[in-house]
XYZ file of C-alpha atoms in Angstrom:
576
model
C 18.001 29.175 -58.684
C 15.837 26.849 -60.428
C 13.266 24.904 -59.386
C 14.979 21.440 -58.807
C 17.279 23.475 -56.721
C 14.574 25.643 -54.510
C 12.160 21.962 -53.942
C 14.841 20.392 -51.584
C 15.454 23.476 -49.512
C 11.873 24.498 -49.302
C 11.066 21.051 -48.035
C 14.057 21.110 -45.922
C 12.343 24.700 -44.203
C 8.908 22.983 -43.744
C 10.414 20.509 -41.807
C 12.730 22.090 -39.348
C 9.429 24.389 -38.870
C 7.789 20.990 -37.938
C 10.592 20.152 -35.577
C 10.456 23.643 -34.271
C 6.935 22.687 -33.349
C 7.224 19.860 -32.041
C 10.346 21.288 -29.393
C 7.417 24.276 -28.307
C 4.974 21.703 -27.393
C 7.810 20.152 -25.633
C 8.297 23.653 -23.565
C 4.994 23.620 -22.249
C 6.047 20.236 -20.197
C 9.273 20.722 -19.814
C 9.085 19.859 -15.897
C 7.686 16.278 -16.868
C 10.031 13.492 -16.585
C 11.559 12.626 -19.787
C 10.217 15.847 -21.495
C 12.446 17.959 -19.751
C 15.725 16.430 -21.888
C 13.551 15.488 -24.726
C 12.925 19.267 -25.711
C 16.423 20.034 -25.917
C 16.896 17.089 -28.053
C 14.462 18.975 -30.201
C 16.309 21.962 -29.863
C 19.590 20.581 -31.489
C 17.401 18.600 -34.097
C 16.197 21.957 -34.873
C 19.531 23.628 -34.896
C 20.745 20.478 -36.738
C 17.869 21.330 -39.862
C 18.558 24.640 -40.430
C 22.227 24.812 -40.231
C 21.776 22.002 -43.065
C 19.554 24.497 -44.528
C 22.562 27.266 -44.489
C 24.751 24.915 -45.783
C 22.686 23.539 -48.759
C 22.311 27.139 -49.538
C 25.825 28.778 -48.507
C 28.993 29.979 -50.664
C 32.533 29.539 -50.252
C 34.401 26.454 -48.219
C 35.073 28.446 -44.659
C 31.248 29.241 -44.324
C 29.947 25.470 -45.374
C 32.644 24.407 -42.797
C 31.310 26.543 -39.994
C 27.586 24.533 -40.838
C 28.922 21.267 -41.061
C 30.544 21.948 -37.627
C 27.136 23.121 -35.946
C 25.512 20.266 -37.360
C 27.727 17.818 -36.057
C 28.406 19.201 -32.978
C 24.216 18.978 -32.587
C 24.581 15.686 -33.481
C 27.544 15.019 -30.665
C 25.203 16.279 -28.040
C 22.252 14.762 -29.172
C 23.547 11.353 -27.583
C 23.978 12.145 -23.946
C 20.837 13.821 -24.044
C 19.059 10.858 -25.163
C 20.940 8.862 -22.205
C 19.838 11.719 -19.987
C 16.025 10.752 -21.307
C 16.705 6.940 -20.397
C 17.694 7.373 -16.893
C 14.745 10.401 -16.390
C 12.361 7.707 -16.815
C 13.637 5.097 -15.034
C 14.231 7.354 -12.217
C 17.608 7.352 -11.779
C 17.789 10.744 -10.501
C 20.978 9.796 -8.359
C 22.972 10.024 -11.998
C 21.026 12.982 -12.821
C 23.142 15.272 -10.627
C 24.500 18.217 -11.675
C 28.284 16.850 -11.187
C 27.004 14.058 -12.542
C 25.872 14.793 -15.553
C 28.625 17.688 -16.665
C 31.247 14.616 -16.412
C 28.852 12.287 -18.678
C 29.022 15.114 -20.767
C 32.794 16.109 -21.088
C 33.849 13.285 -23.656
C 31.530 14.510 -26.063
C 32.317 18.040 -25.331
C 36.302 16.857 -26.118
C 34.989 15.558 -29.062
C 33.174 18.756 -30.540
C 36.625 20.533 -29.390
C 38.556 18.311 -31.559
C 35.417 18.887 -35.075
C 36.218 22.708 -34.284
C 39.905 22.576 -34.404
C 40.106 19.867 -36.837
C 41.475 22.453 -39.288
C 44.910 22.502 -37.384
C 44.942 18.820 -36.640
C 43.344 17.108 -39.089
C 41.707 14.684 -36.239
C 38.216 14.809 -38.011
C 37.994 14.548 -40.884
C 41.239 12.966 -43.806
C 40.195 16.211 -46.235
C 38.277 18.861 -46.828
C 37.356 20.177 -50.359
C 34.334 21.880 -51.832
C 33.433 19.458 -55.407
C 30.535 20.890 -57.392
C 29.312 23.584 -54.724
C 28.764 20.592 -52.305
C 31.161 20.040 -48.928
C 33.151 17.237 -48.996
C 34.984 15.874 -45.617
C 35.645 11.827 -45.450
C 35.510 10.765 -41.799
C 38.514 9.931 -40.257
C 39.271 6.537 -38.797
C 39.257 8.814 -35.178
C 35.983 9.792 -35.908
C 34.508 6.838 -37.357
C 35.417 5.215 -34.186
C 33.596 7.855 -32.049
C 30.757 7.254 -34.061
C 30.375 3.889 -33.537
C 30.501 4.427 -30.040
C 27.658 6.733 -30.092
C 25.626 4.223 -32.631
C 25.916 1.455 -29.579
C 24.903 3.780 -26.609
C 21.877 4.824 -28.904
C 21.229 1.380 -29.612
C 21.550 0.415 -25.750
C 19.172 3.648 -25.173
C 17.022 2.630 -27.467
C 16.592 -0.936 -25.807
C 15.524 0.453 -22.898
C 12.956 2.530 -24.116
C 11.354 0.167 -25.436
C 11.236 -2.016 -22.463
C 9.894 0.915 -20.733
C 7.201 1.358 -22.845
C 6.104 -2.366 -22.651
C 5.812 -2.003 -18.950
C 3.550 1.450 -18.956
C 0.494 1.768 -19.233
C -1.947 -0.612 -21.627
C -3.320 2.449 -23.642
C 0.060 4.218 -24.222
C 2.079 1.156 -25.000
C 1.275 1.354 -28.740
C 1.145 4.970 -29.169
C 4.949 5.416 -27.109
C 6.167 2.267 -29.594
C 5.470 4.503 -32.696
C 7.025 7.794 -31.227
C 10.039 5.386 -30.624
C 9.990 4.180 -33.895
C 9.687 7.505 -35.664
C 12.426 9.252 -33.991
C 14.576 6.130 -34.732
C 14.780 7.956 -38.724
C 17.245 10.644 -38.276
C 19.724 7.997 -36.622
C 19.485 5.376 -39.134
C 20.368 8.452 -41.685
C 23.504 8.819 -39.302
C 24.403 5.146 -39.768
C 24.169 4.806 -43.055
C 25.915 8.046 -43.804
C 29.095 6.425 -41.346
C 29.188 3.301 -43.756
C 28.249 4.753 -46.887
C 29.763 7.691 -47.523
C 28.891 8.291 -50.944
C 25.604 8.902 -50.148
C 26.368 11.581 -47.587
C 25.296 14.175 -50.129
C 21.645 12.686 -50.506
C 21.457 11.736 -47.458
C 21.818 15.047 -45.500
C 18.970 16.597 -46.874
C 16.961 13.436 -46.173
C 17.995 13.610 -42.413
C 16.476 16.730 -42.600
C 13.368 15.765 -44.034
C 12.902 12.836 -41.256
C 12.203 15.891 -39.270
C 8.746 15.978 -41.024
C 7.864 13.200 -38.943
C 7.964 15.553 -36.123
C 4.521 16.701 -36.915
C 3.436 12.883 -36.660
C 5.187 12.308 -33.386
C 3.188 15.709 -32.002
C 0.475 14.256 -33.081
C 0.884 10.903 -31.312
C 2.154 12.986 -28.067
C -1.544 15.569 -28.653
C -3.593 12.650 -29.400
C -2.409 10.223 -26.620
C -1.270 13.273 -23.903
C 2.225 11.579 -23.737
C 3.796 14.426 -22.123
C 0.428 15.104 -19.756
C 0.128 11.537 -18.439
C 3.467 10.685 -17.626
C 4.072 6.628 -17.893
C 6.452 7.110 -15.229
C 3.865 7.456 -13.354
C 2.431 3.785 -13.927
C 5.678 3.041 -12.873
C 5.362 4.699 -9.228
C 2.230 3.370 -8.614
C 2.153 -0.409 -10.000
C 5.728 -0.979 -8.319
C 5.237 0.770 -5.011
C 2.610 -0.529 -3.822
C 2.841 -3.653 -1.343
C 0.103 -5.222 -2.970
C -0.195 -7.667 -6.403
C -2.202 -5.802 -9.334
C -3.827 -8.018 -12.239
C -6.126 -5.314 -14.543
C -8.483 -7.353 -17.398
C -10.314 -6.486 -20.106
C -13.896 -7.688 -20.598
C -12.839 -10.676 -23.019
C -10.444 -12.177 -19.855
C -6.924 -11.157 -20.996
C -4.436 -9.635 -19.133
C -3.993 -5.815 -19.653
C -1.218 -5.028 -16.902
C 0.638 -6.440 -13.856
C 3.242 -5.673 -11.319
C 5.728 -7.626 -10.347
C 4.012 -8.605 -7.138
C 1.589 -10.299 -8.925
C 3.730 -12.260 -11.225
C 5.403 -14.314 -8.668
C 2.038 -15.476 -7.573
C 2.108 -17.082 -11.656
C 6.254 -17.287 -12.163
C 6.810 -20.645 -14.008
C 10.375 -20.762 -14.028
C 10.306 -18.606 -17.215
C 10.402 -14.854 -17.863
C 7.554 -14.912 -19.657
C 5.318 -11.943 -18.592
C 1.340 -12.418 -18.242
C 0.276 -9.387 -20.640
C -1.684 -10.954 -23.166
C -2.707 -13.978 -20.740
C -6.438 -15.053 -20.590
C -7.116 -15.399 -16.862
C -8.834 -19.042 -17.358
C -5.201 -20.028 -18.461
C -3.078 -18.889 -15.346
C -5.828 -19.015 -12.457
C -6.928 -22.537 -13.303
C -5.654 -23.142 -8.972
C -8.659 -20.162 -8.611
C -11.395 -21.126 -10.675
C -13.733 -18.356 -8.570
C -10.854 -15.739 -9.304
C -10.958 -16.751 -13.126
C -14.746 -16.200 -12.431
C -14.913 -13.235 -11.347
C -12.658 -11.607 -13.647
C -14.736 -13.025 -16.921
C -18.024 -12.120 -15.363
C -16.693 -8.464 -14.188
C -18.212 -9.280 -10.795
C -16.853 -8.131 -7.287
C -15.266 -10.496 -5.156
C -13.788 -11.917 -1.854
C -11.522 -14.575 -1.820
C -8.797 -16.038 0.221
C -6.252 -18.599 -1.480
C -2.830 -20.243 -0.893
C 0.137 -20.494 -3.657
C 3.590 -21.140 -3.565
C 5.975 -18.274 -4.131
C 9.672 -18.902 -4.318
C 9.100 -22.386 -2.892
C 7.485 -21.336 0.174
C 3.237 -21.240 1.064
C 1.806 -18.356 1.802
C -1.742 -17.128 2.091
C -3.233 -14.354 0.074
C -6.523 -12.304 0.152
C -7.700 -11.139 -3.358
C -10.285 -8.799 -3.566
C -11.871 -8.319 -7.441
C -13.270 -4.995 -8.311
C -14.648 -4.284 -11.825
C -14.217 -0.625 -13.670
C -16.611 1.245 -15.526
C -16.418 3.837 -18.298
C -17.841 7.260 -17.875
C -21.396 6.111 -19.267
C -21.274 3.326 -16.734
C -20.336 0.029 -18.929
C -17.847 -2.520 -17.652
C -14.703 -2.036 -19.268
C -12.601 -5.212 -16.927
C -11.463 -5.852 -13.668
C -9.016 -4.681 -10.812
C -7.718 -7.685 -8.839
C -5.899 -6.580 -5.821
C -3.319 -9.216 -4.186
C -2.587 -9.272 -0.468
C -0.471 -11.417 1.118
C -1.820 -12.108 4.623
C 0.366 -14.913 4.954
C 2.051 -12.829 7.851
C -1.097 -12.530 9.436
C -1.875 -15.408 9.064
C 1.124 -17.280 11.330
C 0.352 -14.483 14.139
C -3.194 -15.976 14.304
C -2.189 -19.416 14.425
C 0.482 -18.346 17.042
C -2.441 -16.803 19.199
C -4.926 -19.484 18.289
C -2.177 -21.766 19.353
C -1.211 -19.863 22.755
C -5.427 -19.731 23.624
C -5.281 -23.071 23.210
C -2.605 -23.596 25.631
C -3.812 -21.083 27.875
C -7.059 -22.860 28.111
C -5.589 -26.466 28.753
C -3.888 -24.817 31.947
C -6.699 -23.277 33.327
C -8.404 -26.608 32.756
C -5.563 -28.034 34.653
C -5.782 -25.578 37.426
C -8.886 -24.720 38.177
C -9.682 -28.084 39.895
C -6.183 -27.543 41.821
C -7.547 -24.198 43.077
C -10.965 -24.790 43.276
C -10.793 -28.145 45.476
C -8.943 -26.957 48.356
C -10.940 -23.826 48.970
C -14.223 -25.770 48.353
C -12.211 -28.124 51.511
C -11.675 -24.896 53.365
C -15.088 -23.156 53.021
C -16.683 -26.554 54.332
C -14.585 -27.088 57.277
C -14.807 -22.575 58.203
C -18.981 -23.715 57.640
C -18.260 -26.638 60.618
C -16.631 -23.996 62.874
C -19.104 -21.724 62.520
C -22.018 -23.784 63.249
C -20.343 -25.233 66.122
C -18.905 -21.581 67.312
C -21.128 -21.970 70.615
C -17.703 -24.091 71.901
C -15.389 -21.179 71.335
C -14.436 -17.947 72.718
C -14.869 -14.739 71.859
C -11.665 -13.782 70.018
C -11.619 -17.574 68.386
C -15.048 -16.758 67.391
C -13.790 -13.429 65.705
C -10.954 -15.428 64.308
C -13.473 -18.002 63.076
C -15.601 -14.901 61.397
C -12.635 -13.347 59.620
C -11.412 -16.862 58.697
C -14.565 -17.580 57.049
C -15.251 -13.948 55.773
C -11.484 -14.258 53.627
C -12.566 -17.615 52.446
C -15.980 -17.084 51.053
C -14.398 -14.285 49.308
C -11.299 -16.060 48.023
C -13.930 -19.060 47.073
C -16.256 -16.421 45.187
C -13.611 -14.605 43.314
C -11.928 -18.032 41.856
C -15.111 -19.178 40.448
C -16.125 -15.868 38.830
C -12.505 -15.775 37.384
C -12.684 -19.132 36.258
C -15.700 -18.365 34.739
C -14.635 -15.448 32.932
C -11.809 -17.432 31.744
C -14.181 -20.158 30.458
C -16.262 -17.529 28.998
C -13.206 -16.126 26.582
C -12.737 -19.084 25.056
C -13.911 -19.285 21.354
C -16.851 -21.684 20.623
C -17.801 -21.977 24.342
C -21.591 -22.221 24.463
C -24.670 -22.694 27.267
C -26.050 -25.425 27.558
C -30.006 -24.209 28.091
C -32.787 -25.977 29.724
C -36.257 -24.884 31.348
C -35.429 -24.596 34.409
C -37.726 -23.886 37.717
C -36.922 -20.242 38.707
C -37.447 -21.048 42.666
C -35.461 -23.614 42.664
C -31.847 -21.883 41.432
C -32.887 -18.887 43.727
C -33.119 -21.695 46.436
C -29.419 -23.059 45.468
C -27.847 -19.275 45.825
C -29.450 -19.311 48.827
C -28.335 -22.219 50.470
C -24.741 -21.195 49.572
C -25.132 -18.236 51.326
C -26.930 -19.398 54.322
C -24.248 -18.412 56.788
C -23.446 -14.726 55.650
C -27.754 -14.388 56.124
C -27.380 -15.844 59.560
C -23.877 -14.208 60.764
C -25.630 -10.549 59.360
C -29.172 -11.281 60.619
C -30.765 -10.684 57.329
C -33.886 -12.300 56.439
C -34.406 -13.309 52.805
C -37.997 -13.137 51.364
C -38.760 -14.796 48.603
C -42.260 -14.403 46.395
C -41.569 -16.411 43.143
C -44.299 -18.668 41.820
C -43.160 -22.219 41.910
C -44.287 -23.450 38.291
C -42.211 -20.279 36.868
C -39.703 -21.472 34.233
C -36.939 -20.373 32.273
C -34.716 -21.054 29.496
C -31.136 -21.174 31.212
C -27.728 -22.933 31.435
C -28.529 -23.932 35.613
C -24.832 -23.262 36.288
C -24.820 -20.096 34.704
C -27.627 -18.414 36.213
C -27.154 -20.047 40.170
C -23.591 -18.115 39.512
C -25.587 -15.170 38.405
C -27.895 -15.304 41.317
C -25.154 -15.608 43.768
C -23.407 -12.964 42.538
C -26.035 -10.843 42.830
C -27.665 -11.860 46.281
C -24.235 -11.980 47.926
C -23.817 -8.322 46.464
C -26.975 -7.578 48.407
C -26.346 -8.773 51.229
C -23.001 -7.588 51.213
C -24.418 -3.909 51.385
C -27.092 -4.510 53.722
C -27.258 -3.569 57.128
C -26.953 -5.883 60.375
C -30.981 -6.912 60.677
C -32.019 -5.506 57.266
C -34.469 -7.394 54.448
C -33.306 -8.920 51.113
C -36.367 -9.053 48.559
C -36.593 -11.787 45.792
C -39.087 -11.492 43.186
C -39.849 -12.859 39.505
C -42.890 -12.796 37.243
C -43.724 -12.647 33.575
C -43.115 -9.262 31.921
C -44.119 -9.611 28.526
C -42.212 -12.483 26.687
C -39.656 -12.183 29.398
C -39.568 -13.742 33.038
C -38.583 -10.717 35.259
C -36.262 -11.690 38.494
C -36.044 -8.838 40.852
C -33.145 -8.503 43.980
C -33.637 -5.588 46.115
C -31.857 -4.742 49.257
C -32.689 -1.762 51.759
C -28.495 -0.879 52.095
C -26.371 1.962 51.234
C -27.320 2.159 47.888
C -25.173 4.148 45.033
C -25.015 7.527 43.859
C -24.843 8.786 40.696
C -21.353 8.286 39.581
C -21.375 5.203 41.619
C -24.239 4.021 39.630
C -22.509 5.094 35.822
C -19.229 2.794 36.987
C -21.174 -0.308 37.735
C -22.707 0.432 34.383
C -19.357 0.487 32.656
C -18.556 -3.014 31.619
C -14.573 -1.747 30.799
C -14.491 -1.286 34.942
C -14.299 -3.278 37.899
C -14.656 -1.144 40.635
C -15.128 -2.321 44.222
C -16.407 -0.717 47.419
C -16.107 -2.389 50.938
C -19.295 -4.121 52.342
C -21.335 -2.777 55.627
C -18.864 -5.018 58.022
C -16.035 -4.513 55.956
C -16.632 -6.975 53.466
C -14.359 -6.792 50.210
C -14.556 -8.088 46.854
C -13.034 -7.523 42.791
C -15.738 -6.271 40.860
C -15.733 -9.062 38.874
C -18.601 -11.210 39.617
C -20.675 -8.389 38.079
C -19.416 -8.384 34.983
C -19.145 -12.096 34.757
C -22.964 -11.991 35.555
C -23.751 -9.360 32.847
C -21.557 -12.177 30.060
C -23.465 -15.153 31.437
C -26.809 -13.356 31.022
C -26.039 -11.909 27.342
C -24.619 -15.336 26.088
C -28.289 -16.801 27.093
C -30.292 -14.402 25.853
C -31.116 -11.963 28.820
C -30.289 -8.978 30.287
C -29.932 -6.583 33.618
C -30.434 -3.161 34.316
C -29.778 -1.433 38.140
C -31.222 0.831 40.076
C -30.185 2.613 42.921
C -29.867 5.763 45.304
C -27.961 6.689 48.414
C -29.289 5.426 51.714
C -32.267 3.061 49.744
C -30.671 0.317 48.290
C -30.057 -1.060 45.177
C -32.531 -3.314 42.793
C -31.313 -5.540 39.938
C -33.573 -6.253 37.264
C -32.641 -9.736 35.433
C -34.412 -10.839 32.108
C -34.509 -13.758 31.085
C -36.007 -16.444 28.435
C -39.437 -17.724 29.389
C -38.980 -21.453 29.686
């Protein structure tokens, strides 16, 4: 054979041994999506070049025959693989079943059926005749038919891909576009050998050579790690997520969205945003275009309208760095808080509602006991006219009132104190004075339990208080005292200047608390109560409203105590 004749097939060899390549590199990530029906598209493409090989080589019509039938029967299945590819990575695994796929398959198994027997039917091909050493077999309408068929799904396969690889990932976009585009060779051989069959003969070899470009589309796939970084992958994690993704390069343009964060920009048009600098389509966010161009991090909150409706959305701008540390763009992640954002107003809006009743109320509970604590205070000082079981009446009366009286104010002031924005109204205030108010409140529990108050507070010592706040404070605490004290016993009142602090002390001889008692009190989350010496009762809550009062002006209290000795309350306060 001379050398005109050997050039073609050795050519021919070198590349089905590049297409042979190509389908081992393949192997290695054959669990990949995609790769895992790409490799045996290799695999026929390979079978495909050498059975051309045979064939360009081969003697005698029967054995050319039996070639030209493996090759197109390659071809056949070629076409379903390549849809397989398409819906691998889109992830339409549901058609990727088993049952699924062997019926996708079956008409172009039929077809190969009918190539194989075409010798008995004549379905195939209109002749068959060996001219020159060289197989000829014209295409019958049947066939020509079929493959136009196969030309459109390609074509329809082909669109796809190519939408898929504008939507993966920046850096692989370019590099996937040329892998399409090379493998797009063989088929336009195909086409042109439908329509112009008098080129058939140059053309096969030709197809053959396009396999050649199998050593440039490993190269792409080595240089790029196509089959290691799957763009599926992009895929998974730019369209699962609930949140809006915006990546920039360091000149301001758009590198890659999600769909998320398109409708935050949608126009009316399908325009996507790739490409877009981010001064254009954030000029609503001029901090957001800010951010992106200086590479900066960033908090923002901002409002758009999406689909005709307003909603509120939190965008948070991160910048990335290469390995050596050098701003390569920006990550803006979009969250729509808009959700949120109506269960705030909701609550803001019940608080506010809440608080205009207890406004409303408080005066309607407040006034009558206030009416019934004065006229109990008449009885009692006139309870030389009664008897003695109207005169136990009068004490439990009054006893249930005071406490009733006591427990509305310190829930009204707890009330008052949850609302937002509520402030003290400070003033120097003379210490001796507000322990003299407390006092005079509780006159009658001092005299009905014979307890003696004594009180050693300098009358020029001032302090920096709301005056409502801290009487409630001090009658809280000195009605605790006495509340625990003994029939006779001693209530001590003290304050002085510790450091920059003015010191108020409250110590009472009574049953004191142990231990555990002691932690409980300490623990603002409780409200614990114990009954008093006579059987006094209370909620637990004027201590706690005490400790808020005391923290929202600037002070403090700490407690002492131990069984059978008392209690003392430290208060600190603001020197005035």
């Amino acid at each position: 054979m001379d050398f005109l004749s050997t050039l073609p097939a050795a050519g021919m060899v070198i590349a089905a041994i590049a297409i042979c390549i190509f389908a081992c590199y393949a192997l290695i990530y054959r669990r990949e999506r995609g790769v895992r029906y790409f490799l045996w598209i290799m695999v026929l493409r390979g079978i495909y070049a050498w059975a051309v090989i045979l064939e360009w080589n081969g003697n005698g019509l029967p054995l050319k025959l039996i070639y030209r039938h493996i090759e197109q029967t390659t071809l056949v299945f070629i076409v379903p693989l390549f849809v397989f590819v398409t819906l691998d990575l889109y992830g339409k695994d549901r058609w990727l079943q088993t049952g699924r796929k062997l019926l996708m398959l079956l008409p172009f198994a039929a077809w190969v059926l009918v190539i194989w027997t075409d010798p008995w039917h004549g379905l195939a091909h209109q002749s068959v005749a060996l001219v020159d050493g060289y197989l000829e077999a014209p295409k019958s309408l049947y066939t020509m038919i079929f493959n136009v068929l196969c030309y459109i799904l390609l074509g329809g396969c082909y669109y796809f891909l190519f939408r898929f690889v504008r939507s993966i990932r920046p850096d692989l976009r370019k590099p996937g576009a040329w892998l399409l585009i090379l493998g797009c060779g063989p088929a336009i051989v195909e086409v042109i050998k439908t329509f112009v069959p008098g080129m058939t003969y140059w053309l096969i070899p030709i197809s053959v050579y396009f396999g050649m470009m199998a050593m440039g589309m490993l190269w792409i796939a080595l240089r790029n790690k196509l089959f290691t970084i799957v763009p599926a992958a992009r895929n998974v994690v730019m369209e699962t997520v609930h949140e809006g993704i915006i990546i920039a390069n360091p000149r301001g343009e758009i590198m890659d969205t999600n769909q998320l964060a398109e409708r935050l920009f949608e126009n009316g048009s399908e325009q996507r945003l790739i490409g877009e600098r981010v001064e254009h389509i954030m000029t609503a966010w001029p901090q957001w275009a800010d951010a992106c161009i200086a590479m900066e991090a960033r908090h923002l909150e901002i409002e758009a309208t999406v689909q005709g409706e307003e909603r509120a959305f939190i965008v948070n701008v991160y910048p990335f760095f290469s390995q050596r540390r050098h701003k390569q763009g920006t990550i803006s992640i979009i969250v729509d808080i808009t959700e949120k954002q109506n269960h705030l107003n909701e609550i803001a809006r019940l608080n506010q509602t809440k608080d205009q009743l207890l406004t409303a109320i408080s005066h309607d509970i407040r006034n009558p006991l206030a009416m019934q604590m004065s006229i109990v205070e008449l009885l009692e000082r006139d309870r030389a006219q009664f008897r003695g079981e109207h005169l136990e009446m009068i004490h439990a009366l009054g006893e249930q009132v005071r406490n009733s009286y006591s427990t509305v104010e310190n829930l009204l002031e707890w009330f008052r104190n949850q609302q937002t924005g509520v402030t003290l109204r400070s003033e120097p205030l003379k210490v001796l004075a507000l322990i003299e108010e407390g006092c005079r409140v509780l006159a009658l529990q001092l005299e009905l339990k014979q307890i003696e108050m004594q009180i050693e507070v300098d009358g020029t010592l001032q302090v920096y208080a709301d005056r409502e706040a801290l009487i409630l404070v001090i009658r809280n605490l000195l009605s605790n005292a006495i509340k625990f004290s003994e029939r006779g016993s001693t209530v001590q009142v003290t304050a002085g200047l510790r450091q920059d602090k003015v010191e108020l002390v409250i110590r009472d001889y009574g049953t004191g608390m142990s231990e555990q008692q002691l932690r409980n009190v300490r623990d603002e989350l409780r409200m614990d109560t114990t009954v008093g010496t006579q059987g006094e009762r209370g909620t637990g809550l004027g201590l706690m409203v005490s400790r808020q009062l005391l923290r929202m002006g600037g002070g403090s209290m700490t407690l002492s105590s131990a069984p059978g000795e008392g209690t003392t309350c430290h208060v600190f306060l603001q020197t005035g």
